[in-house]
Coordinates of C-alpha atoms in Angstrom, one line a residue:
M1411 CA 221.7 189.6 86.4
T1412 CA 223.9 191.8 88.7
V1413 CA 222.7 194.1 91.6
R1414 CA 224.0 197.3 89.5
N1415 CA 221.6 196.1 86.3
Y1416 CA 219.1 195.1 88.8
V1417 CA 218.9 198.3 90.8
G1418 CA 219.3 200.4 87.2
V1419 CA 216.2 198.1 85.8
F1420 CA 214.2 199.2 89.0
I1421 CA 214.8 202.7 88.8
L1422 CA 214.1 202.6 85.3
M1423 CA 210.4 201.1 86.1
L1424 CA 210.3 203.2 88.8
F1425 CA 210.4 206.2 86.7
A1426 CA 208.2 204.3 84.1
G1427 CA 205.5 204.3 86.7
R1428 CA 205.6 207.5 88.2
A1429 CA 205.5 209.2 84.7
N1430 CA 202.3 206.8 83.8
A1431 CA 200.8 208.1 87.1
Q1432 CA 201.8 212.0 86.6
A1433 CA 198.3 214.2 87.8
F1434 CA 196.4 215.9 85.0
K1435 CA 192.9 217.8 84.1
F1436 CA 190.8 218.1 81.1
A1437 CA 187.5 219.5 80.6
F1438 CA 184.5 217.3 80.2
V1439 CA 182.0 218.3 78.4
S1440 CA 178.4 216.9 76.7
D1441 CA 175.2 217.6 75.2
T1442 CA 175.3 220.9 74.0
H1443 CA 173.0 220.8 71.8
I1444 CA 173.6 224.0 69.2
G1445 CA 170.8 225.0 68.3
N1446 CA 168.9 225.1 71.9
P1447 CA 167.8 229.0 72.4
T1448 CA 170.3 228.9 75.2
A1449 CA 173.0 226.5 73.6
Q1450 CA 175.0 229.2 72.0
E1451 CA 175.6 231.2 74.8
D1452 CA 176.2 228.1 77.1
L1453 CA 179.2 226.8 74.9
Q1454 CA 180.7 230.4 75.0
R1455 CA 180.9 230.6 78.7
T1456 CA 182.2 227.1 78.8
V1457 CA 184.8 227.6 76.0
T1458 CA 186.2 230.9 77.9
D1459 CA 186.2 229.2 81.7
I1460 CA 188.0 226.4 80.1
N1461 CA 190.7 228.8 78.1
A1462 CA 190.8 230.5 81.7
D1463 CA 191.9 227.3 83.6
T1464 CA 195.4 226.8 82.9
A1465 CA 195.3 223.1 84.9
L1466 CA 193.6 221.8 81.7
S1467 CA 195.5 220.1 79.6
F1468 CA 192.3 219.2 77.0
A1469 CA 188.5 219.1 76.7
L1470 CA 186.5 216.1 76.0
F1471 CA 183.1 217.0 74.0
T1472 CA 181.2 213.9 74.6
G1473 CA 178.3 214.0 72.0
D1474 CA 175.1 215.6 71.0
I1475 CA 176.5 218.7 70.1
T1476 CA 173.9 219.8 67.7
E1477 CA 169.5 219.5 68.4
F1478 CA 169.3 218.3 64.8
G1479 CA 173.2 217.6 62.8
S1480 CA 172.1 220.5 60.2
D1481 CA 174.7 222.1 58.9
E1482 CA 174.5 225.4 60.0
E1483 CA 174.0 224.3 63.6
L1484 CA 177.9 222.2 63.5
K1485 CA 179.5 225.1 61.6
L1486 CA 178.6 227.3 64.3
A1487 CA 179.5 225.1 66.8
K1488 CA 183.2 224.9 64.6
Q1489 CA 183.2 228.3 65.4
V1490 CA 182.8 228.6 69.1
L1491 CA 184.9 225.8 69.8
S1492 CA 187.4 226.8 67.6
G1493 CA 187.9 229.8 70.5
L1494 CA 189.8 227.4 72.5
N1495 CA 192.9 227.9 73.6
K1496 CA 194.3 224.1 74.1
P1497 CA 193.5 220.4 72.7
W1498 CA 189.8 219.4 72.3
Y1499 CA 188.7 216.5 70.9
I1500 CA 185.1 215.3 70.0
V1501 CA 182.1 212.8 68.7
A1502 CA 179.2 212.4 67.3
G1503 CA 175.8 211.7 69.5
N1504 CA 172.1 210.6 68.2
H1505 CA 171.3 214.4 67.7
D1506 CA 174.3 215.1 65.5
S1507 CA 173.4 212.3 63.3
N1508 CA 169.8 210.9 63.3
W1509 CA 167.6 214.2 61.9
S1510 CA 171.4 215.1 59.9
E1511 CA 170.9 216.8 56.5
S1512 CA 174.2 216.0 55.2
G1513 CA 174.2 211.9 55.8
S1514 CA 175.9 213.1 58.7
N1515 CA 178.7 214.2 56.4
T1516 CA 179.2 217.4 57.5
F1517 CA 180.5 216.5 61.4
R1518 CA 183.2 214.7 60.4
T1519 CA 183.8 217.7 57.1
V1520 CA 183.3 220.2 59.8
F1521 CA 185.4 218.6 62.7
G1522 CA 188.1 216.9 60.6
A1523 CA 186.8 213.3 61.9
E1524 CA 184.0 211.8 63.8
T1525 CA 186.4 209.6 65.9
F1526 CA 190.0 210.2 67.7
A1527 CA 192.2 208.8 69.6
F1528 CA 196.0 210.0 71.6
E1529 CA 198.1 209.4 74.3
H1530 CA 198.4 211.7 77.3
K1531 CA 200.8 211.3 80.3
G1532 CA 200.2 207.0 79.6
Y1533 CA 196.7 207.2 79.0
L1534 CA 195.3 206.2 75.7
F1535 CA 191.7 208.6 75.2
A1536 CA 190.0 206.7 72.0
G1537 CA 186.0 207.7 71.3
T1538 CA 183.4 206.8 68.7
S1539 CA 180.9 208.9 67.5
S1540 CA 176.9 207.4 67.7
G1541 CA 174.0 207.3 66.0
P1542 CA 171.5 206.6 64.9
N1543 CA 172.4 207.8 61.7
M1544 CA 169.2 208.6 59.9
R1545 CA 167.1 206.2 61.2
M1546 CA 165.4 206.0 64.0
G1547 CA 166.4 203.8 66.5
P1548 CA 168.3 202.7 70.1
G1549 CA 172.1 204.4 69.7
Q1550 CA 174.8 202.5 67.3
V1551 CA 178.6 202.9 67.0
P1552 CA 178.9 202.7 62.9
R1553 CA 180.3 200.0 62.0
E1554 CA 183.1 201.9 60.4
N1555 CA 183.7 203.5 64.0
I1556 CA 184.1 199.7 65.5
V1557 CA 186.4 199.0 62.9
W1558 CA 188.8 201.6 63.1
L1559 CA 188.4 201.1 67.7
D1560 CA 190.2 196.9 66.6
S1561 CA 192.7 198.6 64.8
V1562 CA 193.4 201.6 67.4
L1563 CA 193.8 198.8 69.9
T1564 CA 195.2 196.1 68.1
N1565 CA 197.7 198.2 67.6
M1566 CA 198.9 200.0 70.4
Q1567 CA 202.7 200.1 71.3
E1568 CA 202.0 199.4 74.5
P1569 CA 199.1 197.1 74.9
G1570 CA 198.8 196.9 78.5
M1571 CA 198.5 200.8 78.8
P1572 CA 195.5 202.2 80.4
V1573 CA 192.6 203.2 78.0
I1574 CA 189.4 205.6 78.4
Y1575 CA 187.0 205.5 76.0
I1576 CA 184.2 208.2 75.0
N1577 CA 181.4 207.5 73.7
H1578 CA 177.7 209.8 73.1
Y1579 CA 175.5 206.5 74.6
P1580 CA 175.4 204.8 77.7
Q1581 CA 177.2 201.2 77.0
D1582 CA 174.2 199.6 77.8
S1583 CA 171.4 198.1 75.8
S1584 CA 170.0 201.3 74.6
Q1585 CA 172.6 201.2 72.2
N1586 CA 172.3 197.8 70.1
N1587 CA 176.1 197.4 69.7
W1588 CA 177.6 198.7 72.6
Y1589 CA 178.7 195.0 73.0
D1590 CA 181.0 195.2 70.0
A1591 CA 182.6 198.0 71.6
I1592 CA 182.7 196.2 75.0
D1593 CA 184.4 193.4 73.7
L1594 CA 187.1 195.0 72.0
L1595 CA 188.2 197.4 75.2
K1596 CA 187.9 194.3 77.0
K1597 CA 191.1 192.7 75.4
R1598 CA 193.2 195.9 76.6
N1599 CA 193.8 197.7 80.1
V1600 CA 190.4 199.6 80.0
Q1601 CA 189.9 201.6 83.3
L1602 CA 187.3 204.2 82.6
I1603 CA 184.3 204.8 80.0
L1604 CA 183.2 208.6 79.8
H1605 CA 179.8 209.2 78.3
G1606 CA 176.9 211.7 77.7
H1607 CA 173.3 211.1 76.7
G1608 CA 171.4 211.5 79.8
H1609 CA 172.3 215.2 80.8
N1610 CA 172.5 214.9 84.3
N1611 CA 175.9 213.3 86.0
R1612 CA 176.0 209.7 87.5
R1613 CA 178.4 206.9 87.8
F1614 CA 178.0 203.5 86.4
T1615 CA 179.4 200.2 85.8
Y1616 CA 179.2 198.1 82.1
D1617 CA 180.3 195.0 81.8
G1618 CA 183.1 195.5 85.1
I1619 CA 184.0 198.9 83.6
P1620 CA 183.3 202.3 85.9
A1621 CA 181.9 204.3 83.9
V1622 CA 180.5 208.3 84.4
M1623 CA 178.0 210.2 82.5
G1624 CA 178.0 213.9 82.1
R1625 CA 176.2 216.7 83.0
S1626 CA 174.4 218.5 79.9
N1627 CA 176.5 221.9 79.0
L1628 CA 172.7 223.6 78.7
R1629 CA 171.6 225.6 81.4
A1630 CA 168.1 224.3 81.8
K1631 CA 166.6 225.6 84.4
A1632 CA 169.8 227.8 85.6
S1633 CA 171.1 230.7 85.4
T1634 CA 174.2 229.3 83.5
G1635 CA 175.7 226.1 82.6
G1636 CA 177.9 223.4 83.2
Y1637 CA 180.7 220.4 82.9
N1638 CA 182.7 218.3 84.5
I1639 CA 186.3 219.5 86.0
V1640 CA 188.3 215.8 85.7
T1641 CA 191.3 215.1 87.7
I1642 CA 193.6 212.1 87.2
Q1643 CA 195.5 211.1 90.2
D1644 CA 197.0 208.2 92.1
G1645 CA 195.4 205.5 89.9
V1646 CA 191.2 207.7 90.6
A1647 CA 189.6 210.0 88.6
S1648 CA 187.9 212.8 90.2
F1649 CA 184.9 214.5 88.7
E1650 CA 184.2 218.4 90.0
E1651 CA 181.4 219.7 88.5
R1652 CA 182.1 223.5 87.0
R1653 CA 179.5 226.3 86.6
P1654 CA 181.5 229.0 84.6
D1655 CA 181.1 232.4 86.0
V1656 CA 179.5 230.9 89.3
A1657 CA 181.7 227.9 91.3
T1658 CA 183.3 224.8 91.3
L1659 CA 181.4 222.1 93.2
E1660 CA 182.5 220.2 95.2
K1661 CA 183.7 216.8 94.2
W1662 CA 181.0 215.0 93.5
V1663 CA 182.4 211.0 92.6
E1664 CA 185.8 209.5 92.3
V1665 CA 186.9 206.2 90.4
P1666 CA 189.3 204.1 91.2
L1667 CA 191.4 203.2 87.6
E1668 CA 192.8 199.7 88.0
N1669 CA 193.3 197.0 85.4
H1670 CA 190.3 194.8 85.9
H1671 CA 192.3 191.9 83.8
F1672 CA 189.1 190.9 82.0
A1673 CA 191.1 188.4 80.6
K1674 CA 190.5 186.5 83.9
D1675 CA 186.9 187.7 84.8
T1676 CA 184.6 184.5 84.6
A1677 CA 181.5 187.2 85.3
T1678 CA 178.5 187.0 82.3
Y1679 CA 177.4 189.8 81.3
H1680 CA 174.1 190.5 79.5
R1681 CA 174.5 190.0 75.8
P1682 CA 171.5 189.3 72.8
S1683 CA 169.9 186.5 73.1
F1684 CA 169.6 184.7 68.7
A1685 CA 167.8 181.8 70.5
V1686 CA 164.5 182.9 68.7
N1687 CA 166.6 181.7 65.6
D1688 CA 166.1 177.5 66.8
K1689 CA 162.4 177.7 67.6
Y1690 CA 161.9 178.5 63.8
S1691 CA 164.1 175.3 62.5
H1692 CA 163.0 175.8 58.5
V1693 CA 164.5 179.2 58.2
K1694 CA 167.9 179.1 57.0
V1695 CA 170.9 181.4 55.8
V1696 CA 171.5 180.5 52.3
W1697 CA 174.4 183.3 52.4
Q1698 CA 175.6 186.0 54.5
Y1699 CA 177.7 189.1 53.6
Q1700 CA 179.9 191.4 56.1
D1701 CA 180.7 195.4 55.5
D1702 CA 183.4 197.0 57.2
S1703 CA 180.7 200.2 57.0
D1704 CA 177.7 200.6 57.9
V1705 CA 174.8 199.5 55.4
G1706 CA 171.3 202.4 56.1
A1707 CA 169.2 201.6 53.2
G1708 CA 167.5 199.0 51.8
T1709 CA 168.3 196.8 49.0
A1710 CA 166.9 196.2 45.1
T1711 CA 167.3 193.4 43.0
G1712 CA 168.3 192.9 38.8
K1713 CA 169.0 189.9 37.1
N1714 CA 171.0 187.9 38.8
F1715 CA 171.8 190.8 41.4
V1716 CA 171.3 192.2 45.0
I1717 CA 172.5 195.6 44.7
A1718 CA 173.3 197.4 47.9
T1719 CA 175.0 200.6 49.4
N1720 CA 176.9 201.5 53.1
T1721 CA 178.2 204.7 54.4
G1722 CA 181.3 204.3 52.9
G1723 CA 180.0 205.7 49.7
W1724 CA 179.8 202.5 47.7
V1725 CA 177.2 200.9 45.6
F1726 CA 177.9 197.0 45.1
A1727 CA 176.5 194.2 43.2
L1728 CA 176.3 190.4 45.1
D1729 CA 175.1 187.5 43.3
K1730 CA 171.9 186.4 44.3
H1731 CA 173.2 182.7 45.2
T1732 CA 175.9 182.9 47.1
G1733 CA 176.6 186.5 48.2
K1734 CA 180.0 187.0 46.7
R1735 CA 180.9 190.6 45.5
K1736 CA 180.5 191.4 42.0
W1737 CA 180.8 194.6 41.4
A1738 CA 181.8 197.9 42.9
Y1739 CA 181.6 201.8 42.4
K1740 CA 182.6 204.2 44.7
T1741 CA 180.7 207.9 45.4
D1742 CA 182.5 210.3 47.5
G1743 CA 179.8 210.1 50.6
K1744 CA 178.1 208.2 52.4
I1745 CA 174.7 206.8 50.7
Y1746 CA 171.6 206.4 52.9
S1747 CA 169.6 206.5 49.4
T1748 CA 168.0 202.8 48.5
P1749 CA 168.5 202.3 45.3
A1750 CA 166.1 201.5 42.5
V1751 CA 166.7 199.0 39.8
A1752 CA 165.0 199.1 36.1
G1753 CA 165.8 197.3 33.3
K1754 CA 169.8 198.1 32.7
Y1755 CA 169.7 201.2 34.7
V1756 CA 170.8 201.0 38.7
V1757 CA 170.0 204.9 40.1
V1758 CA 170.5 206.1 43.4
G1759 CA 171.7 208.8 45.7
S1760 CA 175.1 209.9 47.6
S1761 CA 175.9 212.7 50.2
D1762 CA 178.1 213.4 47.9
N1763 CA 175.6 216.1 46.1
Y1764 CA 175.1 213.8 43.3
I1765 CA 172.2 210.7 41.6
Y1766 CA 174.0 208.2 39.9
C1767 CA 173.1 205.9 37.4
L1768 CA 175.0 202.9 37.2
S1769 CA 175.3 199.7 34.4
L1770 CA 173.2 196.7 36.3
R1771 CA 175.8 194.5 34.3
N1772 CA 179.1 195.9 35.7
G1773 CA 178.5 199.2 37.6
K1774 CA 180.1 201.6 34.9
L1775 CA 179.0 205.1 35.4
L1776 CA 176.4 205.6 32.6
W1777 CA 175.5 209.3 34.1
K1778 CA 175.5 211.2 37.6
T1779 CA 174.0 214.5 38.3
A1780 CA 174.5 217.2 40.3
A1781 CA 171.9 218.6 43.4
K1782 CA 173.4 221.4 45.4
R1783 CA 173.0 219.5 48.6
P1784 CA 173.2 215.8 49.7
V1785 CA 170.8 213.4 48.1
L1786 CA 169.4 211.2 50.8
G1787 CA 166.0 210.6 49.4
A1788 CA 165.3 206.9 47.6
P1789 CA 164.9 207.3 44.1
V1790 CA 161.2 205.4 42.3
I1791 CA 161.4 205.0 38.4
R1792 CA 158.5 205.1 36.6
N1793 CA 158.2 205.0 32.5
K1794 CA 162.0 205.9 32.0
V1795 CA 161.7 208.4 34.4
V1796 CA 163.5 208.9 38.2
Y1797 CA 161.7 210.4 40.9
I1798 CA 164.3 211.4 43.5
G1799 CA 164.3 214.1 46.6
A1800 CA 167.6 215.7 47.8
S1801 CA 168.6 218.3 50.8
D1802 CA 168.9 220.9 48.9
G1803 CA 165.1 221.8 49.0
H1804 CA 164.4 220.8 45.9
F1805 CA 162.2 216.8 43.8
R1806 CA 163.3 216.5 40.8
A1807 CA 162.5 214.3 37.7
L1808 CA 165.0 213.1 35.2
N1809 CA 165.4 211.0 32.6
L1810 CA 166.5 207.6 33.5
K1811 CA 168.7 207.3 30.0
N1812 CA 171.0 210.4 30.0
G1813 CA 170.1 211.9 33.6
K1814 CA 168.7 215.1 32.4
L1815 CA 167.1 217.4 34.1
I1816 CA 162.6 216.9 32.6
W1817 CA 161.2 219.2 35.8
D1818 CA 162.4 220.6 39.2
F1819 CA 160.2 221.8 41.9
D1820 CA 162.3 223.8 44.0
Q1821 CA 159.6 224.4 47.1
V1822 CA 160.4 222.1 49.5
N1823 CA 161.1 222.9 53.3
N1824 CA 164.1 221.0 54.6
F1825 CA 165.0 217.8 53.4
V1826 CA 164.1 214.6 52.2
V1827 CA 164.5 210.9 53.2
T1828 CA 161.7 209.1 51.7
K1829 CA 161.1 206.9 48.8
P1830 CA 158.5 208.8 46.9
L1831 CA 154.9 207.3 46.1
L1832 CA 153.6 207.6 42.8
Y1833 CA 150.0 207.3 42.7
Q1834 CA 147.1 208.2 40.1
G1835 CA 149.5 210.9 38.3
K1836 CA 151.0 212.3 41.3
V1837 CA 154.4 211.9 43.1
Y1838 CA 153.8 211.4 47.3
F1839 CA 157.0 212.7 49.6
G1840 CA 157.1 214.7 53.1
S1841 CA 159.4 216.5 54.4
W1842 CA 161.5 216.8 57.4
G1843 CA 160.1 220.4 57.6
N1844 CA 156.5 218.8 58.8
E1845 CA 155.1 219.3 55.2
F1846 CA 153.5 216.8 52.9
Y1847 CA 153.6 217.1 49.6
A1848 CA 151.4 215.7 46.0
L1849 CA 153.6 216.9 42.7
D1850 CA 152.2 216.2 39.3
A1851 CA 154.3 213.7 37.9
A1852 CA 154.2 214.7 34.2
T1853 CA 155.3 218.5 35.0
G1854 CA 156.4 218.8 38.8
K1855 CA 153.7 221.3 39.5
L1856 CA 152.8 221.4 43.1
A1857 CA 148.8 219.9 42.9
W1858 CA 148.7 220.1 47.0
K1859 CA 150.7 220.3 50.2
W1860 CA 149.9 219.6 53.8
S1861 CA 151.3 220.3 57.3
N1862 CA 151.0 219.1 60.5
G1863 CA 150.5 222.5 62.2
S1864 CA 153.6 221.1 64.5
T1865 CA 156.2 223.8 65.2
N1866 CA 158.5 220.6 66.2
R1867 CA 159.8 219.2 62.6
M1868 CA 161.0 216.0 64.9
F1869 CA 157.3 215.4 64.3
S1870 CA 157.5 215.5 60.8
P1871 CA 155.9 212.9 58.3
A1872 CA 159.1 212.8 56.5
A1873 CA 160.4 208.8 57.3
C1874 CA 157.6 207.0 56.7
Y1875 CA 157.4 205.5 52.7
P1876 CA 153.3 206.8 52.3
V1877 CA 151.2 204.3 50.7
A1878 CA 147.9 204.9 48.6
A1879 CA 144.6 203.1 48.1
N1880 CA 140.9 204.2 47.5
G1881 CA 141.6 208.1 46.5
R1882 CA 143.6 208.5 49.9
V1883 CA 147.4 208.7 50.9
F1884 CA 148.1 207.5 54.2
I1885 CA 150.7 208.4 56.3
V1886 CA 152.2 208.3 59.8
A1887 CA 155.0 210.4 61.9
P1888 CA 156.3 210.6 65.5
D1889 CA 153.9 212.6 66.8
R1890 CA 152.1 209.0 66.5
Y1891 CA 149.7 210.0 64.7
M1892 CA 148.0 208.2 61.6
T1893 CA 146.5 210.3 59.2
S1894 CA 144.2 209.8 55.7
L1895 CA 144.4 212.3 53.4
D1896 CA 141.9 212.9 49.7
A1897 CA 145.1 211.9 47.2
T1898 CA 143.8 214.6 44.3
T1899 CA 143.0 217.6 46.9
G1900 CA 144.9 217.0 50.2
N1901 CA 141.8 217.4 52.6
V1902 CA 141.8 215.5 55.7
I1903 CA 139.9 212.3 55.6
W1904 CA 140.9 211.6 59.0
R1905 CA 143.6 211.8 61.2
K1906 CA 143.8 210.2 64.2
Q1907 CA 146.3 209.3 67.6
M1908 CA 145.5 206.5 69.5
K1909 CA 147.0 206.0 72.9
D1910 CA 146.9 202.1 73.0
V1911 CA 148.0 202.2 69.8
R1912 CA 151.4 204.1 69.6
V1913 CA 152.1 203.9 65.6
R1914 CA 155.1 206.1 64.8
E1915 CA 157.1 205.6 60.6
S1916 CA 156.8 202.0 59.7
M1917 CA 154.1 201.3 57.8
G1918 CA 152.9 199.4 54.3
L1919 CA 150.3 198.2 52.2
S1920 CA 148.3 194.9 51.7
A1921 CA 148.5 193.3 48.4
D1922 CA 144.6 193.7 48.1
S1923 CA 145.4 197.2 49.3
A1924 CA 142.3 196.4 52.0
L1925 CA 144.7 197.3 55.0
V1926 CA 147.6 199.9 55.8
Y1927 CA 149.5 197.6 57.8
V1928 CA 151.2 199.5 61.1
K1929 CA 153.4 198.9 63.5
T1930 CA 153.8 200.7 67.1
M1931 CA 156.1 201.9 69.3
D1932 CA 154.9 198.4 71.7
G1933 CA 156.0 196.0 69.1
E1934 CA 152.2 195.4 67.5
L1935 CA 151.4 194.8 64.0
Y1936 CA 148.1 196.2 63.2
G1937 CA 146.1 196.5 59.6
V1938 CA 144.1 199.7 59.2
S1939 CA 141.0 199.8 56.5
T1940 CA 141.7 202.0 53.4
A1941 CA 138.0 202.4 52.7
A1942 CA 136.5 203.3 55.9
D1943 CA 136.3 207.5 57.1
S1944 CA 138.2 207.0 60.5
M1945 CA 140.7 205.1 61.9
Q1946 CA 139.5 201.2 61.6
L1947 CA 141.6 198.6 63.3
T1948 CA 140.5 195.5 61.1
W1949 CA 142.8 193.4 61.4
K1950 CA 145.4 192.3 63.8
S1951 CA 148.4 190.4 64.4
D1952 CA 149.8 188.4 67.0
L1953 CA 152.8 189.9 66.6
Q1954 CA 154.6 191.0 70.0
L1955 CA 157.8 192.7 69.7
P1956 CA 159.4 194.9 72.7
Y1957 CA 159.6 198.4 72.6
E1958 CA 160.0 199.2 68.6
L1959 CA 161.2 202.2 67.0
A1960 CA 162.4 200.9 63.5
P1961 CA 161.1 203.3 60.6
S1962 CA 161.7 200.9 57.8
A1963 CA 158.6 200.3 55.4
I1964 CA 156.7 196.8 56.0
V1965 CA 156.1 194.8 52.8
E1966 CA 153.9 192.2 51.6
H1967 CA 154.4 189.4 49.2
N1968 CA 152.4 186.1 48.6
N1969 CA 150.3 186.7 51.4
I1970 CA 153.2 186.7 53.9
V1971 CA 154.0 190.2 55.8
Y1972 CA 157.3 190.5 56.5
V1973 CA 157.9 192.9 59.4
P1974 CA 161.6 194.5 59.9
S1975 CA 162.7 195.8 63.8
H1976 CA 165.3 197.7 65.2
S1977 CA 167.1 195.2 66.9
G1978 CA 167.9 193.0 63.7
M1979 CA 164.9 190.8 63.7
V1980 CA 163.0 189.7 60.3
S1981 CA 159.1 188.6 61.1
A1982 CA 157.3 186.6 58.7
I1983 CA 153.1 187.0 59.4
D1984 CA 150.2 185.6 57.5
R1985 CA 148.1 187.9 55.5
Q1986 CA 144.6 185.8 56.3
S1987 CA 145.2 184.8 59.9
G1988 CA 147.8 187.3 61.4
N1989 CA 149.1 184.4 62.9
V1990 CA 153.3 184.4 63.3
I1991 CA 155.0 182.2 60.8
W1992 CA 158.2 182.4 61.2
K1993 CA 160.9 185.0 63.2
Y1994 CA 165.0 185.0 62.2
K1995 CA 167.6 187.6 64.0
T1996 CA 170.3 188.1 61.9
S1997 CA 172.1 190.8 63.7
N1998 CA 171.3 193.1 66.4
S1999 CA 171.0 196.7 64.9
L2000 CA 168.4 198.4 62.9
M2001 CA 166.7 196.2 60.1
N2002 CA 166.1 198.6 57.0
P2003 CA 163.1 197.2 54.4
V2004 CA 163.1 193.5 53.7
M2005 CA 163.1 192.5 50.0
P2006 CA 161.6 189.2 49.0
L2007 CA 163.7 187.4 46.6
G2008 CA 161.5 184.6 45.4
D2009 CA 158.9 182.3 46.5
N2010 CA 160.6 181.4 50.1
K2011 CA 163.6 183.8 50.3
V2012 CA 164.3 186.8 51.5
I2013 CA 167.0 189.5 51.9
V2014 CA 166.9 191.6 54.9
S2015 CA 170.4 194.1 56.0
T2016 CA 170.9 195.8 59.1
M2017 CA 172.8 199.0 60.0
D2018 CA 176.4 197.1 61.0
G2019 CA 176.8 196.1 57.7
K2020 CA 175.4 192.6 57.6
I2021 CA 173.4 191.5 54.3
V2022 CA 171.9 188.1 54.5
C2023 CA 169.5 185.7 52.4
L2024 CA 167.1 183.9 54.4
E2025 CA 165.0 181.0 52.8
Y2026 CA 161.6 179.4 54.3
K2027 CA 160.9 175.5 53.8
P2028 CA 157.8 175.0 55.4
A2029 CA 157.6 171.4 57.0
L2030 CA 155.3 169.3 55.0
S2031 CA 152.7 169.2 57.2
E2032 CA 152.7 172.9 56.4
R2033 CA 152.6 172.5 52.1

């Protein structure tokens, strides 16, 4: 190379370095919680403040945009944010997705997407949304967002470009699949993570990656809310808290931005352990199916098929012997409705506002019936009648053969996500409006309804699958109360909250109807008497899980009780002794209800898109 060419190359490199090092500022706003009493005013002040600062290049909004993820709240947030006079980028948090009446669809339709990626002055900014979506549990980046992030990073035109990653949650074990995103990011030049969730300004490090948590935009006990102004200059990100109409506070943290060369990093970082699978060697994976979207509902079976759904809108059949996909049908919305099979029919709800009936044989559409809002509830089929709740305040009974309406109860407060219970001629279900309903199964007329009396709808008996025995209906709820109601009148037989038995949303009925199984937040499994006139704990398993939130139902089959967890593990418990027979961890994500398949096989599915067939072969000494 000649001296002239060498100098020319050096000058080009110098200018490229300067281009990458151009200083810029942006607004970092988090946890706006539209729906909170002061949230709209706080956000409007922030928007006005950002507009007045000509030095800001763009604004980032890092989740929990709303309080409940309702359509009204999301549209109001969009209305306020549309007043910004500069580019802005947004992702969802757990409050936007866990209690979403739209099945997490409205966020995507109102804001155009639930991910973003853009380049600015030599940096790639990439953001993913975070659940849990529609099921209480630890945070989780949706599977389709992980697939998207992989594509964005893989297809970077400049693989060495610095990356700043945005998500709502801390990138640690408070998010079930934090490592899926972290491992992808560390293949590139990731230099900084921005997130919210904790409502405070704090500095963290995740797997060697510097991170900053931003404060909530809510004012709390102050006179005004606030956000952060981030300055990128000379390889440093500096953060100043800005309080609209008041002041910009002193810089509270500086974070060096540098290439950490993670490919050469020899440090060991925490990852979920699957060692439990080695302990129970008689449990084997028969087959495993990995989807590119979340699997947010349970499965059903008919003939030689396992019927499943995903948040890409697909209903599909897997060969129950091999796990191979045999047919698929596409709806236009995310699906959180567990399908039901009766004879040759498959019925399922979709967040595209329709109830679908497909052929079990080939997945062809037989009929679809419209609701006015998303259909997130699971159907139950009895005597050729489909019973299903939706988000439009309606609970419907439909003819299984043609989808025609038999009756329509239109007085549901808020929306339905549960699988209803049919018992003694009535259909029972809860809603996210703090109420529990009993309808005449033949006419749809209201027999009775019960309210927990709370003004906080997060305490609704909405997610549990109710059970019944001895003329009583049993429910549990996030207020940590268990309630026994007279199935005929709705009168409370007993209702109790026990400080050392913290029930939540996961329950099931024993095969002999003598016990209601309840899983506690402390990871214990109890059996509550269905005959006693108080909450009597008459059975206890020796199962001990860590802190546990999964609302998925507990099932018993052939004297084995199957307990799903929020960290992708199923536990099999002996009905008589309460002893653990086996455990198996297929994932680290929330597990949906377990489906027994024959004597010693079960189908388990998890929110990260895994569907697994497990088989337990007891040792000769156990037979």
